XYZ file of C-alpha atoms in Angstrom:
562
model
C -13.558 25.994 27.746
C -9.473 25.539 27.429
C -7.519 28.556 28.730
C -5.258 30.099 26.190
C -2.064 28.345 28.505
C -3.701 25.452 28.274
C -4.756 25.730 24.292
C -0.870 27.643 23.454
C 0.661 23.353 25.395
C -2.014 21.379 23.636
C -0.766 23.169 20.655
C 3.374 22.990 21.179
C 2.222 18.491 22.310
C 0.732 18.472 19.199
C 3.338 19.884 17.122
C 6.433 17.823 18.922
C 4.508 14.905 18.467
C 3.127 15.335 14.394
C 7.046 16.012 14.171
C 8.186 13.677 16.027
C 6.200 10.450 13.801
C 7.208 12.297 10.658
C 10.833 11.310 12.018
C 10.030 7.948 12.290
C 8.485 7.167 9.335
C 11.391 9.172 7.389
C 13.275 7.075 9.197
C 12.228 3.622 8.659
C 12.750 4.195 4.908
C 16.248 5.965 4.957
C 18.421 3.243 4.268
C 16.671 1.246 0.880
C 14.650 4.631 -1.232
C 17.462 5.601 -3.050
C 17.486 1.232 -3.856
C 14.433 1.024 -5.385
C 13.318 1.730 -9.140
C 10.358 0.623 -11.364
C 8.610 -3.293 -10.987
C 6.045 -4.495 -12.960
C 2.703 -2.721 -13.687
C 5.472 0.920 -13.248
C 6.496 -0.088 -17.126
C 3.253 -0.262 -18.707
C 2.434 3.431 -17.300
C 6.253 4.271 -17.994
C 6.069 3.450 -21.686
C 3.018 5.315 -22.897
C 4.333 8.387 -21.056
C 7.409 8.025 -22.302
C 6.745 7.401 -26.354
C 3.828 10.350 -25.443
C 3.918 12.826 -28.295
C 2.470 15.396 -26.110
C 4.274 15.652 -22.767
C 2.245 18.428 -21.200
C 1.065 17.665 -17.996
C -2.348 16.951 -19.965
C -1.243 15.197 -22.808
C 0.410 12.318 -20.316
C -2.902 11.627 -18.065
C -4.970 11.146 -21.692
C -1.886 8.993 -22.988
C -2.830 6.213 -20.239
C -5.544 7.775 -19.549
C -7.288 6.883 -23.095
C -5.758 4.112 -24.182
C -5.612 1.847 -21.264
C -9.794 0.846 -19.948
C -8.736 -0.807 -16.554
C -7.937 1.983 -14.841
C -9.996 4.555 -16.084
C -11.887 3.339 -12.854
C -9.240 5.270 -10.990
C -8.772 8.586 -13.062
C -6.415 9.851 -9.740
C -4.010 7.111 -9.940
C -3.692 8.465 -13.296
C -3.635 11.777 -12.725
C -1.024 11.062 -9.832
C 1.634 9.080 -12.131
C 0.830 11.404 -14.644
C 2.366 14.510 -12.495
C 5.134 11.970 -10.706
C 6.542 11.287 -13.988
C 6.385 15.029 -15.819
C 7.950 15.753 -12.113
C 10.778 13.529 -12.516
C 10.821 11.211 -15.779
C 12.053 7.727 -14.957
C 14.265 9.115 -12.161
C 12.434 6.756 -9.475
C 14.042 8.545 -6.659
C 11.591 11.547 -7.017
C 8.939 9.101 -7.061
C 9.440 7.201 -3.758
C 10.157 10.451 -1.337
C 6.555 11.705 -2.981
C 5.135 9.028 -1.503
C 6.862 9.367 1.765
C 5.826 12.350 1.850
C 2.215 11.470 1.248
C 2.641 8.417 4.339
C 4.114 10.499 7.080
C 1.356 12.687 6.704
C -1.537 10.034 6.370
C 0.105 9.168 10.105
C 0.070 12.676 11.562
C -3.436 13.084 10.099
C -4.574 9.557 11.969
C -2.615 11.072 15.126
C -5.043 14.129 14.915
C -7.726 12.284 14.817
C -7.204 10.290 17.747
C -6.490 13.262 19.172
C -9.299 15.535 17.848
C -11.494 12.136 19.708
C -9.733 13.098 22.760
C -7.630 9.843 23.176
C -5.154 10.524 25.972
C -1.296 11.665 24.459
C -0.190 8.392 24.734
C -2.337 6.022 23.093
C -2.908 8.506 20.499
C 0.935 8.101 19.746
C 1.150 4.589 19.792
C -1.341 3.449 17.679
C 0.049 5.387 14.762
C 3.264 4.468 15.695
C 2.785 1.166 15.682
C 0.410 0.883 12.107
C 3.277 3.161 10.424
C 6.165 0.317 11.044
C 3.423 -2.399 10.653
C 4.502 -4.830 7.434
C 1.341 -6.070 6.735
C 0.815 -3.315 3.658
C 4.746 -2.886 2.441
C 4.526 -3.211 -0.905
C 2.641 0.325 -0.806
C 6.236 0.782 0.597
C 8.020 0.215 -2.321
C 5.952 -0.237 -5.680
C 5.099 2.589 -7.626
C 2.113 0.977 -8.828
C 0.525 1.429 -5.213
C 1.516 5.156 -4.552
C -1.703 6.004 -5.054
C -2.821 4.065 -1.916
C -0.954 5.523 -0.007
C -2.613 8.581 -1.398
C -5.601 7.312 -0.863
C -5.465 6.166 3.071
C -3.837 10.104 3.779
C -6.392 11.211 2.082
C -9.728 9.551 4.137
C -7.669 10.795 7.400
C -7.528 14.382 6.015
C -11.582 14.348 5.138
C -12.220 12.458 8.205
C -10.301 15.234 10.375
C -11.768 17.220 8.261
C -15.995 16.547 9.825
C -13.903 16.499 13.096
C -12.936 19.574 13.037
C -15.698 21.358 11.641
C -18.070 19.903 14.417
C -15.757 22.594 16.223
C -15.871 24.737 14.424
C -18.054 28.199 15.797
C -18.421 30.161 11.828
C -20.484 29.394 9.530
C -17.744 30.022 6.897
C -15.197 27.503 9.103
C -18.110 25.043 8.995
C -17.926 25.688 4.772
C -14.270 25.507 4.463
C -13.835 22.055 6.722
C -16.265 20.733 5.664
C -15.334 21.148 1.235
C -11.826 19.899 2.035
C -13.384 16.784 3.813
C -15.459 16.152 0.600
C -13.291 16.968 -1.640
C -10.645 14.865 0.003
C -13.246 12.134 -0.252
C -13.768 12.310 -4.119
C -9.822 12.422 -4.605
C -9.609 9.863 -2.552
C -12.362 7.037 -3.817
C -11.207 7.628 -7.368
C -7.382 6.805 -6.789
C -8.381 4.151 -5.339
C -11.882 1.963 -3.806
C -10.193 0.375 -0.096
C -11.138 3.314 1.943
C -14.700 4.571 0.533
C -16.628 2.360 2.437
C -14.750 3.697 5.722
C -15.985 7.274 4.538
C -19.757 5.766 6.141
C -17.971 6.080 9.678
C -17.273 10.229 8.861
C -20.995 11.591 10.076
C -21.145 8.742 13.103
C -17.424 9.729 14.315
C -18.259 13.348 13.783
C -21.289 12.511 16.107
C -19.328 11.166 18.691
C -16.840 13.880 17.848
C -20.519 16.423 19.073
C -21.014 14.786 21.751
C -17.318 14.868 23.439
C -18.145 19.134 22.969
C -19.320 21.413 26.342
C -22.480 22.895 23.579
C -22.967 21.346 20.780
C -23.045 22.495 17.610
C -26.937 22.496 17.280
C -26.187 25.758 19.835
C -24.599 27.888 17.162
C -26.353 26.603 13.345
C -29.241 25.716 12.231
C -30.608 21.569 11.495
C -31.030 22.288 7.859
C -27.974 23.283 7.748
C -26.181 20.792 9.267
C -27.787 18.260 8.079
C -26.752 19.821 4.300
C -23.041 19.858 5.493
C -23.091 16.692 7.558
C -25.128 14.921 5.757
C -23.448 15.692 1.949
C -20.407 12.911 2.558
C -23.511 10.094 1.154
C -23.925 10.875 -2.237
C -20.398 11.294 -2.354
C -19.776 7.822 -1.563
C -22.628 6.517 -4.310
C -21.169 9.210 -6.692
C -18.013 7.146 -6.928
C -19.494 4.255 -6.393
C -21.460 5.011 -9.504
C -18.241 6.507 -11.224
C -16.395 3.058 -10.677
C -19.097 0.668 -11.661
C -20.090 2.540 -15.179
C -16.312 3.014 -15.911
C -14.413 -0.128 -14.569
C -13.645 -3.551 -16.414
C -12.904 -5.492 -13.578
C -16.038 -6.604 -11.912
C -17.530 -9.634 -13.772
C -20.923 -11.629 -12.311
C -20.573 -12.828 -8.917
C -22.772 -15.519 -7.694
C -23.867 -14.178 -4.294
C -22.764 -17.993 -2.424
C -19.702 -18.604 -4.373
C -18.809 -14.785 -3.301
C -19.621 -15.850 0.740
C -17.337 -18.458 0.235
C -14.513 -16.381 -1.587
C -15.304 -13.520 1.183
C -14.885 -15.695 4.098
C -11.439 -17.482 2.414
C -10.165 -13.838 2.129
C -10.945 -13.323 5.785
C -9.390 -16.418 6.816
C -6.160 -15.769 4.553
C -5.953 -12.151 6.280
C -6.678 -13.452 9.391
C -3.736 -16.179 9.337
C -1.158 -13.219 8.426
C -2.076 -9.907 10.118
C -2.386 -12.265 13.776
C -0.398 -15.305 12.728
C 2.534 -14.470 10.638
C 3.124 -10.920 12.055
C 1.267 -11.543 15.618
C 2.474 -14.394 17.330
C 5.315 -15.593 14.792
C 6.492 -12.587 14.653
C 9.719 -13.409 16.764
C 10.411 -15.639 14.808
C 10.595 -13.575 11.940
C 12.508 -11.645 13.463
C 14.601 -13.875 14.642
C 15.317 -15.107 11.590
C 16.164 -12.156 9.335
C 18.296 -10.837 12.158
C 20.093 -14.676 11.372
C 19.972 -14.737 7.699
C 19.690 -11.777 6.874
C 22.468 -9.742 9.372
C 22.749 -6.344 8.327
C 24.297 -3.758 11.021
C 22.664 -1.135 9.583
C 18.988 -2.544 10.019
C 19.976 -3.309 13.489
C 21.543 -0.647 14.774
C 18.766 1.811 13.205
C 15.966 -0.389 14.245
C 17.256 -0.285 17.848
C 17.490 3.742 17.787
C 14.414 3.559 16.263
C 12.969 1.117 19.448
C 14.809 3.369 21.926
C 13.771 6.699 20.273
C 9.499 5.660 20.873
C 10.232 3.899 24.356
C 12.146 7.344 25.876
C 9.357 9.503 24.230
C 7.045 7.526 25.329
C 7.627 6.986 28.602
C 8.421 10.896 28.781
C 4.589 11.521 28.027
C 3.240 8.847 29.699
C 1.470 10.293 32.876
C 0.176 8.422 36.182
C -3.120 9.576 35.902
C -3.055 8.477 32.019
C -2.061 4.948 32.199
C -4.061 4.114 34.760
C -7.163 4.345 31.047
C -5.142 1.238 30.587
C -7.106 -1.527 32.401
C -8.869 -4.049 31.839
C -12.075 -2.698 30.574
C -10.697 -0.568 28.390
C -8.233 -2.605 27.143
C -10.355 -5.436 26.157
C -12.852 -2.662 24.416
C -9.737 -1.452 22.326
C -9.212 -4.998 21.430
C -13.051 -5.924 20.322
C -13.558 -2.866 18.529
C -9.952 -3.186 16.351
C -11.662 -6.832 15.409
C -14.253 -4.441 13.743
C -12.148 -2.141 12.249
C -10.095 -5.077 11.145
C -13.250 -6.439 8.861
C -14.093 -3.146 7.752
C -10.995 -3.078 6.565
C -12.416 -5.791 3.479
C -15.148 -4.140 3.277
C -15.243 -3.155 -0.294
C -14.878 -6.688 -1.136
C -18.786 -7.512 -0.543
C -18.466 -5.918 -3.932
C -15.221 -7.287 -5.777
C -13.425 -10.590 -5.869
C -10.287 -9.092 -7.606
C -7.937 -9.706 -4.491
C -5.711 -11.830 -2.564
C -3.387 -12.397 0.968
C -0.088 -12.104 0.943
C 2.857 -11.619 4.139
C 5.016 -9.932 1.841
C 4.180 -10.015 -1.993
C 2.891 -6.873 -3.355
C -0.509 -8.498 -2.614
C -0.614 -7.409 0.732
C -0.989 -4.051 -0.632
C -4.676 -4.789 -0.035
C -4.388 -5.055 3.509
C -3.329 -1.173 4.504
C -7.266 -0.210 5.277
C -7.221 -3.786 7.761
C -3.807 -2.449 9.579
C -5.774 -0.154 10.936
C -7.295 -2.766 12.879
C -4.058 -4.646 13.160
C -2.252 -1.526 15.078
C -5.139 -1.482 17.198
C -5.733 -4.916 17.755
C -1.995 -4.582 19.848
C -2.299 -1.644 21.932
C -4.778 -2.768 23.178
C -3.513 -5.403 24.131
C -0.369 -4.596 24.761
C -2.901 -2.245 27.031
C -4.309 -5.253 28.496
C -1.376 -7.280 29.542
C -0.119 -3.412 31.401
C -3.466 -3.829 33.200
C -2.245 -7.076 35.513
C 0.969 -4.802 36.496
C -0.104 -2.828 40.332
C 2.396 -0.297 40.094
C 2.281 2.738 37.982
C 5.484 2.582 37.649
C 6.012 -0.552 36.273
C 2.515 -0.366 34.081
C 4.964 2.637 32.324
C 7.605 0.762 31.613
C 6.050 -2.430 30.178
C 3.315 -0.470 27.760
C 6.205 2.028 26.628
C 8.947 -1.501 26.215
C 6.493 -3.453 24.358
C 5.353 -0.974 21.976
C 8.930 0.015 21.181
C 9.507 -3.420 20.470
C 6.843 -3.501 17.939
C 8.230 -0.984 16.276
C 11.157 -1.995 16.604
C 10.283 -5.354 14.995
C 8.001 -3.324 12.065
C 10.970 -1.443 11.042
C 13.720 -4.658 10.407
C 10.714 -6.236 8.754
C 10.044 -4.372 6.417
C 13.734 -2.994 6.244
C 14.702 -6.673 5.189
C 11.532 -6.991 2.467
C 12.535 -3.795 0.933
C 16.203 -5.430 0.274
C 14.743 -7.571 -2.062
C 13.310 -4.947 -3.811
C 16.311 -3.713 -4.125
C 17.923 -6.596 -5.825
C 14.834 -6.877 -7.532
C 15.712 -2.982 -9.736
C 19.198 -4.161 -10.124
C 18.700 -6.928 -11.941
C 16.622 -5.173 -14.143
C 18.810 -3.511 -14.997
C 20.946 -5.597 -15.909
C 18.654 -7.437 -17.683
C 17.830 -4.235 -19.809
C 21.652 -3.225 -20.110
C 22.372 -6.358 -21.458
C 19.589 -6.659 -23.919
C 19.778 -4.364 -25.451
C 23.533 -5.189 -25.670
C 23.261 -8.226 -27.583
C 20.266 -6.382 -29.642
C 21.002 -3.104 -30.467
C 17.936 -3.191 -32.654
C 14.800 -4.536 -32.681
C 11.570 -4.902 -35.983
C 8.582 -2.754 -34.477
C 6.267 -5.408 -35.160
C 8.889 -8.232 -33.415
C 8.285 -10.315 -30.478
C 11.011 -10.887 -27.743
C 10.449 -13.539 -24.973
C 12.690 -13.569 -22.677
C 14.539 -16.755 -21.205
C 17.619 -17.148 -18.112
C 15.952 -14.889 -15.515
C 13.764 -15.853 -12.795
C 10.831 -13.697 -12.184
C 11.388 -12.597 -8.557
C 13.464 -11.793 -5.788
C 11.682 -13.067 -2.818
C 8.644 -11.228 -3.344
C 9.596 -8.464 -5.828
C 8.963 -8.838 -8.851
C 11.644 -8.905 -11.195
C 9.643 -9.202 -14.974
C 7.265 -11.879 -15.034
C 4.732 -10.594 -17.450
C 3.396 -8.846 -21.105
C 2.786 -5.803 -19.599
C 6.213 -5.148 -17.737
C 8.921 -6.583 -19.872
C 7.885 -5.285 -22.995
C 7.034 -1.843 -21.298
C 10.624 -1.319 -20.321
C 11.392 -2.915 -23.806
C 9.144 -0.436 -25.209
C 11.059 2.869 -23.359
C 14.524 1.380 -24.779
C 13.178 0.548 -28.466
C 10.827 3.695 -28.668
C 7.777 1.483 -30.120
C 4.821 0.925 -29.117
C 4.547 -2.190 -30.764
C 6.973 -4.113 -29.229
C 5.779 -7.372 -27.369
C 8.178 -9.124 -25.086
C 7.282 -12.009 -22.168
C 9.142 -14.415 -20.197
C 9.427 -17.920 -20.006
C 8.366 -19.426 -16.740
C 6.232 -23.069 -15.781
C 3.086 -20.614 -16.651
C 4.738 -20.685 -20.323
C 2.962 -23.642 -23.497
C 4.355 -24.304 -26.302
C 0.926 -24.872 -29.628
C 0.770 -25.378 -33.134
C -0.102 -21.667 -34.018
C 1.841 -19.893 -31.374
C 3.378 -19.574 -27.247
C 0.445 -18.631 -25.023
C 1.650 -17.569 -21.390
C -0.978 -17.030 -18.715
C -0.782 -15.650 -15.019
C -3.187 -15.172 -12.121
C -4.858 -18.596 -12.391
C -5.073 -18.784 -16.357
C -7.025 -15.338 -16.125
C -4.260 -13.155 -17.784
C -3.797 -15.229 -21.482
C -1.186 -13.426 -23.836
C -0.810 -15.539 -27.279
C 2.286 -15.099 -29.255
C 2.517 -16.568 -33.345
C 5.386 -17.168 -34.851
C 6.401 -14.357 -36.913
C 9.095 -12.210 -35.766
C 9.347 -14.162 -33.143
C 12.374 -14.412 -31.024
C 13.554 -16.057 -27.889
C 16.705 -14.459 -25.702
C 18.491 -16.300 -23.441
C 20.327 -14.465 -21.088
C 22.356 -16.661 -19.970
C 23.507 -17.971 -22.953
C 23.575 -14.592 -24.534
C 21.583 -16.004 -27.775
C 18.371 -15.278 -29.646
C 16.769 -17.606 -31.266
C 13.965 -17.263 -33.932
C 11.435 -19.294 -33.888
C 9.359 -19.692 -36.707
C 6.856 -22.454 -35.410
C 5.638 -25.161 -32.835
C 8.768 -27.754 -33.888
C 11.661 -24.603 -33.301
C 10.329 -24.357 -30.224
C 10.001 -27.219 -28.640
C 13.720 -27.881 -29.820
C 14.441 -24.745 -28.124
C 12.993 -25.767 -24.745
C 14.094 -29.645 -24.483
C 18.288 -27.436 -25.476
C 17.753 -25.028 -22.973
C 14.979 -25.228 -20.960
C 12.723 -28.415 -20.686
C 10.847 -26.929 -17.645
C 10.813 -23.744 -17.932
C 11.699 -22.854 -14.542
C 14.988 -21.757 -14.698
C 16.142 -23.503 -11.543
C 14.302 -20.819 -9.964
C 12.461 -20.871 -6.255
C 8.916 -21.711 -6.809
C 7.060 -17.795 -6.667
C 3.180 -17.595 -7.299
C 2.265 -14.070 -9.195
C 0.749 -11.084 -5.816
C 3.698 -13.209 -3.467
C 6.753 -13.896 -5.719
C 8.616 -16.397 -4.142
C 7.927 -16.968 -0.148
C 10.094 -15.392 2.390
C 8.878 -16.004 5.817
């Protein structure tokens, strides 16, 4: 049993560490968050929310959930974005501030979990610090349509933390309370996004491990039937969420087993290449190229201050007896476990093929779970490197220095990526203002094809599809029947209309030659397209290659920047 004095010291440590983690996370966002806006799928949500005749919270939820079958498998996502719109309307800053709060809370819960698992304080702090600043899942920092993934991550950590606390609870009321928090977090997390859903299977295992760490088993306090009922309740909740998604999803097609295994192997191969290649072995080169090509003194100075703060804080809390735990054997164990956790981050894709990897594009949103394994790998390898240093003081310095450098690198990369998202939103605002100026009115059933823009600013989406441009214009012209799209190399001229395709032809849109307009934003000219001949003449005159001399980009990736 811990004495009252020891408990006070531990509580003080927990508070100061959680505060420090929160400050680091918020500092990593402060330079770019005022410049972020709405992108891509965001507009497809905002249009029905803005045009809903019922502006109550329930009415806003129904305006999206009942009319967009592709999101019905994630009702919490719809509730979340409806709630954000209800609070902030079309002001993006509020959305991004709320996401910051949940990102910070998720990192704090991750730290508390490691402390519950009796990890040394410096290690329990180092791993969440590295995870918080990894650029592997950067999209979840910038894109409103991915904010439910951050929410799902935070609720997964809360669920696991509640289970671990329940193990050491000595009262029936306390056990029930913590277990209810765990179950509620599981359900909300799973119904927000599915990437963490298989991870809930770890909860009973880690709860059992936590029980073994206690001096006295919880079997001393509670009967076996009650424990089986409470600790085993995780499994039916997971089954419920899986079945709900199975019934409501529109994304699950027929999967051939052998073909799926090949696809999954390639997904993991690409993930390893990005996570440990681009952001591992090539990390110094990437950071160096950013500093050389995008010199921003505010980013460099603040990244240096973050690195200095991380080094100083870790060096302050590390103890000689704890640094000895970073011997070769423990460092190797942590590294090996990290590879398993990294692979577990992609376990949901045993059941679906709706995913791709990207270093900086919007597809990297799925890496938020596997990045936990990456953080463990990096800290484990730093521990291995430190284990070869003989003196404790030198080992402490090396460990703290490498963690600080890793955090500074993540800070620089995330802020470099953010600069493209800020630029993309500026372009969006200029484009929409230009369209509104030169086309003050449009027929409700009109189709507007926008030419003369680049669909991407680096990895960030400007306008690339029918759902983003159409959504933004529907808000401006206050009609839900307006159609719009963008000229890209994926556009084709057919005898019966124009066709655009995205994601390797899986999403095709067709626009007949009826009330079809092409607006060339460079020349400020509107062209009415009545047939295929008129379309051919237009493109031969203005944009024969359909590319507007833009850098080559790809859906889910944007333009490669590293």
